[in-house]
mmCIF file of C-alpha atoms and ligand atoms in Angstrom:
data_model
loop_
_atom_site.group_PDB
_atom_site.id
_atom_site.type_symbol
_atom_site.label_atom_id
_atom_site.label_comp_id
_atom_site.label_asym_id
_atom_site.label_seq_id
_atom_site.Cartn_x
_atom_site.Cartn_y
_atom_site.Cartn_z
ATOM 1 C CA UNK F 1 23.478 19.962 35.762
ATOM 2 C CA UNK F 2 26.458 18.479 34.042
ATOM 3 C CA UNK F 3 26.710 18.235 30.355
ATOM 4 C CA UNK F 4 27.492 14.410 31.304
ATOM 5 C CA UNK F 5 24.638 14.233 33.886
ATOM 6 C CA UNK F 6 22.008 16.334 31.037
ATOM 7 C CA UNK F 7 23.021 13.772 28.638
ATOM 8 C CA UNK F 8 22.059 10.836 30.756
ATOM 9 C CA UNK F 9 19.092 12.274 31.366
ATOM 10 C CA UNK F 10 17.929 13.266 27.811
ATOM 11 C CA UNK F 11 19.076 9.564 27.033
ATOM 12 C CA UNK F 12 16.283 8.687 30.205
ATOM 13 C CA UNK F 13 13.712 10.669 28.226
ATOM 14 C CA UNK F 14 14.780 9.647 25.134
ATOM 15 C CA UNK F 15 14.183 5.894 26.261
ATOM 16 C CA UNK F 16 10.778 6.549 27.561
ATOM 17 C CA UNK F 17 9.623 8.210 24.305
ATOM 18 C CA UNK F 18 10.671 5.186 22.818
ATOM 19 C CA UNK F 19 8.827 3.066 24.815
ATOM 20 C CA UNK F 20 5.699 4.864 24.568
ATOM 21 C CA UNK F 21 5.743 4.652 20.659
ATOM 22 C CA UNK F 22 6.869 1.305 20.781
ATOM 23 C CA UNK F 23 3.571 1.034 23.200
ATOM 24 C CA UNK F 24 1.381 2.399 20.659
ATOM 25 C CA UNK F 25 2.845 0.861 17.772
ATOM 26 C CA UNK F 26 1.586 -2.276 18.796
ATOM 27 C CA UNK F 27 -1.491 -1.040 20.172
ATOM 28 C CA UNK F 28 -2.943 0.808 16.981
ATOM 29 C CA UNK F 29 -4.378 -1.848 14.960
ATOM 30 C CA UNK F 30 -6.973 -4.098 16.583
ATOM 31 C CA UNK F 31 -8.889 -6.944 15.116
ATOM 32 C CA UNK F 32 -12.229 -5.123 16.414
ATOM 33 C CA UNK F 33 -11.402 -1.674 15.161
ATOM 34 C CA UNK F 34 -15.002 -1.597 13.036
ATOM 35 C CA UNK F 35 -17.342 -3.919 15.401
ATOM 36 C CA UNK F 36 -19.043 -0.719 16.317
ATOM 37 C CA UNK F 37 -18.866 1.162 12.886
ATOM 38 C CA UNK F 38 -18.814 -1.209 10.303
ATOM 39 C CA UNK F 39 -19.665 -4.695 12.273
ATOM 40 C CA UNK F 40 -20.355 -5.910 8.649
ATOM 41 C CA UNK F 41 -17.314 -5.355 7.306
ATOM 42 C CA UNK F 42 -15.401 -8.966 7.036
ATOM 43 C CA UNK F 43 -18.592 -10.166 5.054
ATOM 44 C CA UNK F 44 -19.354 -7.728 2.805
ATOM 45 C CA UNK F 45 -15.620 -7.990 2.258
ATOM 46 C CA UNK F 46 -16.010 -12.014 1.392
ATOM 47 C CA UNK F 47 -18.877 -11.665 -0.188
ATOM 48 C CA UNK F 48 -18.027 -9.455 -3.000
ATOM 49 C CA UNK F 49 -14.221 -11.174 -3.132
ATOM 50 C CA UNK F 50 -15.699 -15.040 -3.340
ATOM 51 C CA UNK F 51 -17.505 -14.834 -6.799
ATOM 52 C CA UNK F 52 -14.453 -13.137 -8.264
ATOM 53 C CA UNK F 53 -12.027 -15.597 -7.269
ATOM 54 C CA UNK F 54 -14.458 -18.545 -8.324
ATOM 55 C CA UNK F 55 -14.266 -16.802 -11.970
ATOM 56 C CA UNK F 56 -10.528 -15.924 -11.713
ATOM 57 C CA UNK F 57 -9.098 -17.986 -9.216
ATOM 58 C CA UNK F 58 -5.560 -16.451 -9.924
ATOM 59 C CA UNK F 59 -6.546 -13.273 -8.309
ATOM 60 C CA UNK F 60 -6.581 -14.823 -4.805
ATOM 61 C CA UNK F 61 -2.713 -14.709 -5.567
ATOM 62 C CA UNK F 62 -2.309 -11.641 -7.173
ATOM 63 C CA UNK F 63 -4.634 -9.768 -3.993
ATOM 64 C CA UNK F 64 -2.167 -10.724 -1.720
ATOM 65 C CA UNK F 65 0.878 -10.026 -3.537
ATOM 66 C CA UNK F 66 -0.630 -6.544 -3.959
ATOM 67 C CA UNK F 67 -0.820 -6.395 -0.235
ATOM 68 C CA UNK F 68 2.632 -7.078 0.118
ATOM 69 C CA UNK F 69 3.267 -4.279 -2.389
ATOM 70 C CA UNK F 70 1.768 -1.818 -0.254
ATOM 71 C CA UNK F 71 3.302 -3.022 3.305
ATOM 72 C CA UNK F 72 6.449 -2.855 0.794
ATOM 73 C CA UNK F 73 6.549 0.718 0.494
ATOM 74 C CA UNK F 74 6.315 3.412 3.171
ATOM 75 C CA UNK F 75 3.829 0.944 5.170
ATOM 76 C CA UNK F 76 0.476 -0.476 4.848
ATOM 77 C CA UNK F 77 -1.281 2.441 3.875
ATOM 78 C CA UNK F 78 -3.169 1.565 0.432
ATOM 79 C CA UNK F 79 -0.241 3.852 -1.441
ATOM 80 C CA UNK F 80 -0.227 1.048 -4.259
ATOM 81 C CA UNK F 81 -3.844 1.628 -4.920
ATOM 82 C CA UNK F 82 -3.303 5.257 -5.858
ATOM 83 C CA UNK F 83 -3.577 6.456 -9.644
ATOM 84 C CA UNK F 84 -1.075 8.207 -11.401
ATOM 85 C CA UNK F 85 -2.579 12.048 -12.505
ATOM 86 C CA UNK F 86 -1.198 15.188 -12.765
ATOM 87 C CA UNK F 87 0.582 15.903 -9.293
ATOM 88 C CA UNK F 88 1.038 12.476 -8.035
ATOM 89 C CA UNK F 89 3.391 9.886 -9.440
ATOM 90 C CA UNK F 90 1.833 6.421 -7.917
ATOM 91 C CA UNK F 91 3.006 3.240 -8.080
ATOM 92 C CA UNK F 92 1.644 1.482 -10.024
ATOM 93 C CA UNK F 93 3.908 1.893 -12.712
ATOM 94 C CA UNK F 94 6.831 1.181 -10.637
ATOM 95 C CA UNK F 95 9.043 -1.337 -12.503
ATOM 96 C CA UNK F 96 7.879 -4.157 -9.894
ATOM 97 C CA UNK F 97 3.945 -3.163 -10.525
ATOM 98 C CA UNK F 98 3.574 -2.470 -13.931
ATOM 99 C CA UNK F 99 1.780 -4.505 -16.218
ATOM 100 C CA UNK F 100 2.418 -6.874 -13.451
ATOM 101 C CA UNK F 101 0.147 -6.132 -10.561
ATOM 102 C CA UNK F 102 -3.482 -6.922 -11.264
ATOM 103 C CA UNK F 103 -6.891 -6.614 -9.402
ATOM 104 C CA UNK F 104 -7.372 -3.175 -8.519
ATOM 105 C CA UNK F 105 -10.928 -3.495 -10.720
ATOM 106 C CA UNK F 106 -11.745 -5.639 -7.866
ATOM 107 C CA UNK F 107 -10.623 -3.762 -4.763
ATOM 108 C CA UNK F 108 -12.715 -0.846 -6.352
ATOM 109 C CA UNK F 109 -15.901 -3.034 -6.608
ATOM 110 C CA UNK F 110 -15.192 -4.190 -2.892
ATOM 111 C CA UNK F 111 -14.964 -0.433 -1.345
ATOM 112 C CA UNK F 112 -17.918 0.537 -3.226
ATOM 113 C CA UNK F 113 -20.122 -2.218 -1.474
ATOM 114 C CA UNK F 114 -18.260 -1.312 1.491
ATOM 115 C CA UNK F 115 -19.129 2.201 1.170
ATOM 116 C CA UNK F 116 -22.584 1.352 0.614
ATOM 117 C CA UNK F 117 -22.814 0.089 3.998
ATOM 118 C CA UNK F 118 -20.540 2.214 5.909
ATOM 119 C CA UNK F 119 -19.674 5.519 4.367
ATOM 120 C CA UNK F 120 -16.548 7.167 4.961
ATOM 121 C CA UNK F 121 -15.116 4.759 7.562
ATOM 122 C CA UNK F 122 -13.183 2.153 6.101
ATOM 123 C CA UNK F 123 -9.298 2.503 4.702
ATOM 124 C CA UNK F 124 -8.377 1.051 1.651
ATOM 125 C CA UNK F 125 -5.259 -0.222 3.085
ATOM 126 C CA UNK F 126 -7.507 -2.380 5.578
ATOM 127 C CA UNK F 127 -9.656 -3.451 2.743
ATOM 128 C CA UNK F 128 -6.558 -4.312 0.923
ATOM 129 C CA UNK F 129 -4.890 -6.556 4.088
ATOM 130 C CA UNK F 130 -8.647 -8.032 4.309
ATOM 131 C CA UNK F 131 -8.745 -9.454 0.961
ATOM 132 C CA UNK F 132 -5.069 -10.652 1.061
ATOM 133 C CA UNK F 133 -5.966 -12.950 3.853
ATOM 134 C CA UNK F 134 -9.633 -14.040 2.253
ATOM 135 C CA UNK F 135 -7.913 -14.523 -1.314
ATOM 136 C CA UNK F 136 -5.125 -16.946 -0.086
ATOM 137 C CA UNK F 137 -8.124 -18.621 2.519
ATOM 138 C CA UNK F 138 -9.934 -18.841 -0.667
ATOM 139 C CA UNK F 139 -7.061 -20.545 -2.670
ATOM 140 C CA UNK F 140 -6.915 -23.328 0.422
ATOM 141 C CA UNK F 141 -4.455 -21.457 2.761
ATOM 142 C CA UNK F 142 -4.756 -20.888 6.193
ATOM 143 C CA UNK F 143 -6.453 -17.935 7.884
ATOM 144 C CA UNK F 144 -5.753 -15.630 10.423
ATOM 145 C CA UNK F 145 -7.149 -12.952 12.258
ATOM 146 C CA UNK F 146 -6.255 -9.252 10.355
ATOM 147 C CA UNK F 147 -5.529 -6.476 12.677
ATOM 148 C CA UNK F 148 -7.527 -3.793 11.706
ATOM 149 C CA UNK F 149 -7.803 0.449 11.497
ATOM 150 C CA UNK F 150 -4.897 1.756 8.997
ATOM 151 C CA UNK F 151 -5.383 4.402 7.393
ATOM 152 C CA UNK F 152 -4.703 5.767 4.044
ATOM 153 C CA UNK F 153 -2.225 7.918 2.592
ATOM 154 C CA UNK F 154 -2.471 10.787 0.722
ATOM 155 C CA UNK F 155 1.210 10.239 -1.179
ATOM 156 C CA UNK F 156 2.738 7.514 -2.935
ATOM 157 C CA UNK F 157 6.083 6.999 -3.941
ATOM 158 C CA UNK F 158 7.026 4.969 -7.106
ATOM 159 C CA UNK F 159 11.092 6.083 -6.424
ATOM 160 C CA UNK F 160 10.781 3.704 -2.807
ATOM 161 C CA UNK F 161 8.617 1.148 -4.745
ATOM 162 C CA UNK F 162 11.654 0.788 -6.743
ATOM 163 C CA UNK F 163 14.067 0.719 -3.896
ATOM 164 C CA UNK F 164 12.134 -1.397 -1.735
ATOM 165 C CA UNK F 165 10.402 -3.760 -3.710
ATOM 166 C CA UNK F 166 12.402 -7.145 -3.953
ATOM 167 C CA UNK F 167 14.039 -7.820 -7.430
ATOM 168 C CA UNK F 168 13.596 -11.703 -8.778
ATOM 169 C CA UNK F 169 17.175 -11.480 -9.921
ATOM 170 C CA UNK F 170 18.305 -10.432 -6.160
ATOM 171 C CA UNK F 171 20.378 -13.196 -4.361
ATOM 172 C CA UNK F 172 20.157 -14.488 -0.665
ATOM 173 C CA UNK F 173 21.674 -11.441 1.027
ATOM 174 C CA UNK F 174 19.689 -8.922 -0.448
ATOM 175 C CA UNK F 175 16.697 -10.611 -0.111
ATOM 176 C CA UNK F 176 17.383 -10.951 3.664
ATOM 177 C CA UNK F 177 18.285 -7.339 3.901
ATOM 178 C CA UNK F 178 15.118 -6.400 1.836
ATOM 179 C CA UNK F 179 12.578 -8.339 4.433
ATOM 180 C CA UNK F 180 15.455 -6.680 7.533
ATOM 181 C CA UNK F 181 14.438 -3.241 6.614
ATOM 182 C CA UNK F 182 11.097 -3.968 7.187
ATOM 183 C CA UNK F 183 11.824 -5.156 10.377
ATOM 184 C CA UNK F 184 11.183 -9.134 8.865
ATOM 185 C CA UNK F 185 13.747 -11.959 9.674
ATOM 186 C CA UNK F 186 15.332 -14.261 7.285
ATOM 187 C CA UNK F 187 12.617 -16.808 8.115
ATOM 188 C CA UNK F 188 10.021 -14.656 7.458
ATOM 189 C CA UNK F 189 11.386 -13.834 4.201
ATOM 190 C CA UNK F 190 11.566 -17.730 3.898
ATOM 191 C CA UNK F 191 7.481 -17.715 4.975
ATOM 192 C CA UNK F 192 6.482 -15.546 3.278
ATOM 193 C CA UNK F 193 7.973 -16.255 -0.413
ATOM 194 C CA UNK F 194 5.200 -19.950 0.388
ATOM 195 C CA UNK F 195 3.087 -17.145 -1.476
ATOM 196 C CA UNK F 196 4.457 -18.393 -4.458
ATOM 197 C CA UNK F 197 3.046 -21.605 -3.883
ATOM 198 C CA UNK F 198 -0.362 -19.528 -5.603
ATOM 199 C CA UNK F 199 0.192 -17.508 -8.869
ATOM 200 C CA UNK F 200 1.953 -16.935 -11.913
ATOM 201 C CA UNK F 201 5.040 -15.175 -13.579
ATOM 202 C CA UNK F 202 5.348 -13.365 -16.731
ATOM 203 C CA UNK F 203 8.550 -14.704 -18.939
ATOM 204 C CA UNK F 204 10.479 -11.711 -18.441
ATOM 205 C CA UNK F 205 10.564 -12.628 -14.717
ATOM 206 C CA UNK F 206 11.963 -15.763 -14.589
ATOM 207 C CA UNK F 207 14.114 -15.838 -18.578
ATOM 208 C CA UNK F 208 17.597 -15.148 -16.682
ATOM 209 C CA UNK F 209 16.942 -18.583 -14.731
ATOM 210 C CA UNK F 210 16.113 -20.809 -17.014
ATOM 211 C CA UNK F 211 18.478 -20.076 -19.348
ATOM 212 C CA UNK F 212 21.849 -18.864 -17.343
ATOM 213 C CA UNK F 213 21.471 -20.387 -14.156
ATOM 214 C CA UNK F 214 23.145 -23.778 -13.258
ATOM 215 C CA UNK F 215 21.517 -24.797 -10.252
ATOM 216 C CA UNK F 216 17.768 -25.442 -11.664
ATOM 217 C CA UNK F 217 16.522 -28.948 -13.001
ATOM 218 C CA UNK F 218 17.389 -29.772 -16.497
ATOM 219 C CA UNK F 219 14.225 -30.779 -17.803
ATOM 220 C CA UNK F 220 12.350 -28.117 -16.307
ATOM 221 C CA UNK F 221 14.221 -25.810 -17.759
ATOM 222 C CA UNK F 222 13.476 -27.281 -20.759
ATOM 223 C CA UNK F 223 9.603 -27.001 -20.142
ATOM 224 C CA UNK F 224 10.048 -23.263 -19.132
ATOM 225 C CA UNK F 225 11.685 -22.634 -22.074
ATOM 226 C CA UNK F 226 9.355 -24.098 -24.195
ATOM 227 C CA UNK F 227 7.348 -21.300 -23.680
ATOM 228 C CA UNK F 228 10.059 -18.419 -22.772
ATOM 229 C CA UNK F 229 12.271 -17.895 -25.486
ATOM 230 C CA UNK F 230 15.726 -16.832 -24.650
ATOM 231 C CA UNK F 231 15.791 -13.296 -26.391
ATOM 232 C CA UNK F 232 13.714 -10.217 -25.155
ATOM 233 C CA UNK F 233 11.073 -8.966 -25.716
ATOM 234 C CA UNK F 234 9.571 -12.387 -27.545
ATOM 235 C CA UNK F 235 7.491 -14.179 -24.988
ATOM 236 C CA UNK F 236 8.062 -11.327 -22.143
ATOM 237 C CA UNK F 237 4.411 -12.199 -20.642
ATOM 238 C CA UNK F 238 3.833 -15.454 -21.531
ATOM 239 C CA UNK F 239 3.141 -16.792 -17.744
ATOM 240 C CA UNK F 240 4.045 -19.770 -16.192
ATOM 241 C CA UNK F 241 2.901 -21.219 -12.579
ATOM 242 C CA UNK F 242 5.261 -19.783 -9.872
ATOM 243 C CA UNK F 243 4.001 -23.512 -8.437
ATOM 244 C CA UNK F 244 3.874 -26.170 -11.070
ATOM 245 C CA UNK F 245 1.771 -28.560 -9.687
ATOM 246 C CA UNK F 246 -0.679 -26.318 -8.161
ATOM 247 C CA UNK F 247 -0.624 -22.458 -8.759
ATOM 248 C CA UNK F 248 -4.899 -22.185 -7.394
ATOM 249 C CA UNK F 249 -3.897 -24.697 -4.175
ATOM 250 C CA UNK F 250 -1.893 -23.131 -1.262
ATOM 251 C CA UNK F 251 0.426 -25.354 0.155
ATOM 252 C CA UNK F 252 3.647 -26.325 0.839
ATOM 253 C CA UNK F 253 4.530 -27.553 -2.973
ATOM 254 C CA UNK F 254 6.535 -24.427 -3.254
ATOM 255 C CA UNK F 255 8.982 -25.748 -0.653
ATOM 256 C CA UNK F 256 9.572 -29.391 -2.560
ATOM 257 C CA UNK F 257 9.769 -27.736 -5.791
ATOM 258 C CA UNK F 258 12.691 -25.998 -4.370
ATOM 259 C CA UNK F 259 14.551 -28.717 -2.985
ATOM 260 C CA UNK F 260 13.849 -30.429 -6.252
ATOM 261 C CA UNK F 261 15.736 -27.195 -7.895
ATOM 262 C CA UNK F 262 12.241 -26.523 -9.542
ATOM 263 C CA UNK F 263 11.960 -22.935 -8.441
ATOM 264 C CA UNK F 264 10.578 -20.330 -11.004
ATOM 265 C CA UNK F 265 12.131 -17.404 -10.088
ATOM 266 C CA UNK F 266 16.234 -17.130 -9.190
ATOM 267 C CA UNK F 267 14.745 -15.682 -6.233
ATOM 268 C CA UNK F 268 12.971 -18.360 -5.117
ATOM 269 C CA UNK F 269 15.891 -21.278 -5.950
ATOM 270 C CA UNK F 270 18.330 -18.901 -3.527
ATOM 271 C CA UNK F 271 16.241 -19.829 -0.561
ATOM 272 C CA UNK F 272 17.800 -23.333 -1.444
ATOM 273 C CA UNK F 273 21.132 -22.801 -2.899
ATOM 274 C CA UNK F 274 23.620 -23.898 0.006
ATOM 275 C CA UNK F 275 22.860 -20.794 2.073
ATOM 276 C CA UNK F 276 21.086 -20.383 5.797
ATOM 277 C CA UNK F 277 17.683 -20.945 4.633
ATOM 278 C CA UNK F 278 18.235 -24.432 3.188
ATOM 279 C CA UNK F 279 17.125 -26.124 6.416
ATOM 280 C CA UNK F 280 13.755 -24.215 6.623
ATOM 281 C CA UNK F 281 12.758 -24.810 3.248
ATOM 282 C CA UNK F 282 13.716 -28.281 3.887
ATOM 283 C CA UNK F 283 11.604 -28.365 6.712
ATOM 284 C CA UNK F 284 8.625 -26.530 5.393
ATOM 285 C CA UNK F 285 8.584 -28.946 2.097
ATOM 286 C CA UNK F 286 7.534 -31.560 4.807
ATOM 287 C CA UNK F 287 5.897 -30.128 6.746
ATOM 288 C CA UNK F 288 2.666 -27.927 5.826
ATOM 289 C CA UNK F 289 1.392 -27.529 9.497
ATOM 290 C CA UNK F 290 4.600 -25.729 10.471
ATOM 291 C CA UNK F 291 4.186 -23.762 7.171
ATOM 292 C CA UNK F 292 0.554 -22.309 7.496
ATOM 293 C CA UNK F 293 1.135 -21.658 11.203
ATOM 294 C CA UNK F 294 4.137 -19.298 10.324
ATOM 295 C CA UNK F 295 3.156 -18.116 7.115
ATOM 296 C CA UNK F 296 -0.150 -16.784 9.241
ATOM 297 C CA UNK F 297 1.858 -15.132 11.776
ATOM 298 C CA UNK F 298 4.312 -13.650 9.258
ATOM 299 C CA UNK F 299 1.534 -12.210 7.566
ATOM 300 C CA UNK F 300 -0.009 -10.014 10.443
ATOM 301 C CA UNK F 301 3.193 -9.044 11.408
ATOM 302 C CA UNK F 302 4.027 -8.064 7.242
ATOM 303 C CA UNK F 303 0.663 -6.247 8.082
ATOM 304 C CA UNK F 304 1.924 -3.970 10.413
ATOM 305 C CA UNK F 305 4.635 -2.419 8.784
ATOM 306 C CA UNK F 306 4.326 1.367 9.660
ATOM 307 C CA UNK F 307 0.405 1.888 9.885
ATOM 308 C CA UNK F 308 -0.855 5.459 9.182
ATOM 309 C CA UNK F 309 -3.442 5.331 12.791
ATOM 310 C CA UNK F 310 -5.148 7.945 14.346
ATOM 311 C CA UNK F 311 -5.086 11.187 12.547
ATOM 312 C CA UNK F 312 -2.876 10.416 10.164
ATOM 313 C CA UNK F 313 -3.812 10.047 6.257
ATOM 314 C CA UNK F 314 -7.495 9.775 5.915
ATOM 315 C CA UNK F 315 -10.156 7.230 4.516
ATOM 316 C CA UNK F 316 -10.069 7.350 0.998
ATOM 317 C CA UNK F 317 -13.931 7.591 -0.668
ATOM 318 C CA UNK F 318 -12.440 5.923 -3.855
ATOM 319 C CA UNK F 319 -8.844 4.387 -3.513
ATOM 320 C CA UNK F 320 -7.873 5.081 -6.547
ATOM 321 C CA UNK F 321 -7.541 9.302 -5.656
ATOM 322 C CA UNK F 322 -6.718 11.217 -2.684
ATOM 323 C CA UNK F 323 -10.001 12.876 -1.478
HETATM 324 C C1 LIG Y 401 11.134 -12.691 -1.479
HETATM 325 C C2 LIG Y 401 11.074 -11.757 -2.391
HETATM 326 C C3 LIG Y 401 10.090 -11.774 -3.507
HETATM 327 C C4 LIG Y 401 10.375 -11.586 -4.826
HETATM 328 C C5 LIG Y 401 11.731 -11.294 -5.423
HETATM 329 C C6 LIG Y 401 9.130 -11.729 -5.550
HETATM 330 C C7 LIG Y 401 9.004 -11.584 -6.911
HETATM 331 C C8 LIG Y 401 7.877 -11.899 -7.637
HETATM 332 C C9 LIG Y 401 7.777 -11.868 -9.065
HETATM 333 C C10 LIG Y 401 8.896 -11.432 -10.012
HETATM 334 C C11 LIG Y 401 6.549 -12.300 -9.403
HETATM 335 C C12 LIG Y 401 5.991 -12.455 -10.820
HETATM 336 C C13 LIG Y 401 5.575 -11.103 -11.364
HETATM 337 C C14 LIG Y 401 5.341 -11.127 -12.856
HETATM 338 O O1 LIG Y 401 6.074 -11.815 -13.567
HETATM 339 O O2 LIG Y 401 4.418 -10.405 -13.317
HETATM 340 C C15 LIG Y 401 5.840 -12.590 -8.188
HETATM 341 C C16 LIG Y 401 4.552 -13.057 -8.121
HETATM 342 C C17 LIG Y 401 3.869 -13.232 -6.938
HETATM 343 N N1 LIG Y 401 4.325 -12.911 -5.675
HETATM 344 FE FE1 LIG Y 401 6.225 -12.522 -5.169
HETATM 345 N N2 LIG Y 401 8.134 -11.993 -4.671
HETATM 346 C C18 LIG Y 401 8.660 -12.028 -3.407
HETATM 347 C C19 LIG Y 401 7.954 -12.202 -2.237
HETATM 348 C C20 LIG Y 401 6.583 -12.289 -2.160
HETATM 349 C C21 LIG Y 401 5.805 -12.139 -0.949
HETATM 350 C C22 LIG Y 401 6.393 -11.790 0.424
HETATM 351 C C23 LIG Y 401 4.502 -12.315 -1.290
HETATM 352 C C24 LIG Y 401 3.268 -12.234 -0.442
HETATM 353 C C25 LIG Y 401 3.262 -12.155 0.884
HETATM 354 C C26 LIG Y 401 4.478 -12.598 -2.706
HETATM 355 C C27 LIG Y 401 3.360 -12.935 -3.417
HETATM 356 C C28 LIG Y 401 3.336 -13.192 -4.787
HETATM 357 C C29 LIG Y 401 2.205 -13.775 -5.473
HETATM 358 C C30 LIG Y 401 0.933 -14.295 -4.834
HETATM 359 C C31 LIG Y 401 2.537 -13.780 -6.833
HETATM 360 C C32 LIG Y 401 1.636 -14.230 -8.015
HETATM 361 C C33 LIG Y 401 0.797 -13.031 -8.425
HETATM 362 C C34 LIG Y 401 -0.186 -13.273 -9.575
HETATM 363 O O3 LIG Y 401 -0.336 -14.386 -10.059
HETATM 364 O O4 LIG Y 401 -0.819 -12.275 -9.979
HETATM 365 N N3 LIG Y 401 5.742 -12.544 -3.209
HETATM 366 N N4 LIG Y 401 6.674 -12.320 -7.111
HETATM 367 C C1 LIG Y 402 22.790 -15.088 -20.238
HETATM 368 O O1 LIG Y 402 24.047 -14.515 -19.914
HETATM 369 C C2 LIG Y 402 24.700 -13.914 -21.030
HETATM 370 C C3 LIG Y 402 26.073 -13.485 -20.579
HETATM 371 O O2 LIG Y 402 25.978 -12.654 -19.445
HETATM 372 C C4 LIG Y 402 23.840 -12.753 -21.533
HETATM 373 O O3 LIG Y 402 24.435 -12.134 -22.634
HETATM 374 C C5 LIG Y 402 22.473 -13.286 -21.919
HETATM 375 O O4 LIG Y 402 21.614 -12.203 -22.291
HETATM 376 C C6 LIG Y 402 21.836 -14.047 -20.782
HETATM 377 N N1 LIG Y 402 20.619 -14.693 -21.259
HETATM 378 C C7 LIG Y 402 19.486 -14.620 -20.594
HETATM 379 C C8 LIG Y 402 18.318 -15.324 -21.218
HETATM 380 O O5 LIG Y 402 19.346 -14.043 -19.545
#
């Protein structure tokens, strides 16, 4: 054979390796990965999330921002749940997750109920994309079905949480770049930041743009900095509703707020700042249908950022430690 003709052909296997994992990428989770093992799952799930969002309604927000912290980095594999110890550097204190990321009290009071009933056979990291989706139903958002059977890893990485992890003081570009190397288009970035329409921020998160940016609304400025003041660290977690009219209602708020220039974050206001997501926000502020429908679908695809499946990783007895 040729050098040219052994190329082609190692291009021809090549190809149909690709294929194959592309196959089984999009195979490995399934929505009825426990019916046999754990067919109780998706209640005891609800069940032990419903009277802790009824107490704390705010952590139907900050559940499915975690989730997004854990797709985030190196895949949906419950990394963000990990603890830091002695040979593992987690997340969690990550400049995006620290004193910032709340809840994991909660996920831990889920798995052990989940354990309870089905011992050794559920991930975190499917525990963790289960709650995100029952939190925001909780909060009034829409639901969808969550692909199921990730595993869990063994590592975490707090140097990619603080690569990967968006930055509130990023602009349009690199937030579109951030979702694009997660294999998520601009207008799921757009989708997906309707999250905000739940939740709060801490001062420190949202000073720069109420003080030195131009295109936000002068009087709500003024109420944001009312409670912000300009020089760190005085205020630094004070919060404020990422949402001002409704930050324990899901809906499309978010979107108006924005074309108001009433965004929290200089993240958020540079999905409406001139660029190539004006028109969808624009869109989405009128129409909440069109919203839920593709926040849903952005959120099991977000889900299925490179699953651990199979052998890979293991099922964690306590998320919080490798076993
Ligand atoms: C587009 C890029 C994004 C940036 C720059 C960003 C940034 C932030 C920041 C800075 C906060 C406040 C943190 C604090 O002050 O403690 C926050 C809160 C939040 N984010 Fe995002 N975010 C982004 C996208 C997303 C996505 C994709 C989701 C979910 C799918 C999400 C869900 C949330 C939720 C629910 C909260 C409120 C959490 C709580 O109240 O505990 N965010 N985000
Ligand atoms: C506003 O910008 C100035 C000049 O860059 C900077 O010194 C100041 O710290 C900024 N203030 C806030 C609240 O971000």
């Amino acid at each position: 054979m040729s050098t040219w003709q052994s190329g082609k052909f190692s291009v021809a296997i090549v190809s149909v390796i690709c294929l194959l994992i592309i196959c089984s990428a999009n195979a490995q989770l399934s929505a009825n990965y426990y019916a046999s093992s754990c067919p109780r799952l998706q209640r005891i799930v609800r069940s032990a999330l419903t009277p802790e969002v009824r107490k704390d309604r705010r952590l139907g927000a900050s559940l499915l921002r975690m989730h997004f912290h854990d797709c985030f980095v190196n895949g949906c594999d419950g990394s963000v749940l990990l603890d830091d110890t002695d040979t593992l550097t987690g997340e969690k204190n990550a400049f995006p997750n620290r004193n910032s990321l709340r809840g994991f009290d909660v996920i831990d009071t889920i798995k052990t109920r989940v354990e309870a009933a089905c011992k050794d056979t559920v991930s975190c990291a499917d525990i963790l994309a289960l709650v995100a989706r029952d939190g925001t139903v909780l909060l009034g958002g829409p639901s969808w079905t969550v692909p199921l059977g990730r595993r869990d890893a063994t590592t975490a990485s707090q140097m990619q949480a603080n690569i990967d992890l968006p930055s509130p003081a990023s602009d349009l570009s690199a937030l579109i770049s951030s979702f694009a190397n997660k294999g998520l288009t601009a207008a799921e970035m757009t989708a997906l930041s309707g999250s905000h329409t739940i939740g709060q921020a801490q001062c420190s998160s949202f000073r720069p743009h109420i003080y030195n940016d131009t295109n936000i609304d002068s009087s709500f400025a003024a109420t944001r900095q009312s409670n912000c003041p300009a020089t760190a660290p005085s205020g630094d977690t004070n919060l404020a509703p990422l949402d001002l009219q409704s930050p324990n209602q899901f809906g499309s708020n978010y979107y108006q707020n924005l074309v108001a220039k009433r965004g929290l974050l200089h993240s958020d206001q540079e999905l409406y700042n001139g660029g190539s997501q004006d028109a969808l926000v624009k869109k989405y502020s009128n129409n909440n249908r069109a919203f839920r429908n593709d926040f849903a679908a952005a959120m099991i695809k977000m889900g299925n950022i490179s699953p651990l499946t199979g052998t890979d990783g293991e099922i964690r007895k306590n998320c919080r430690v490798p076993n």
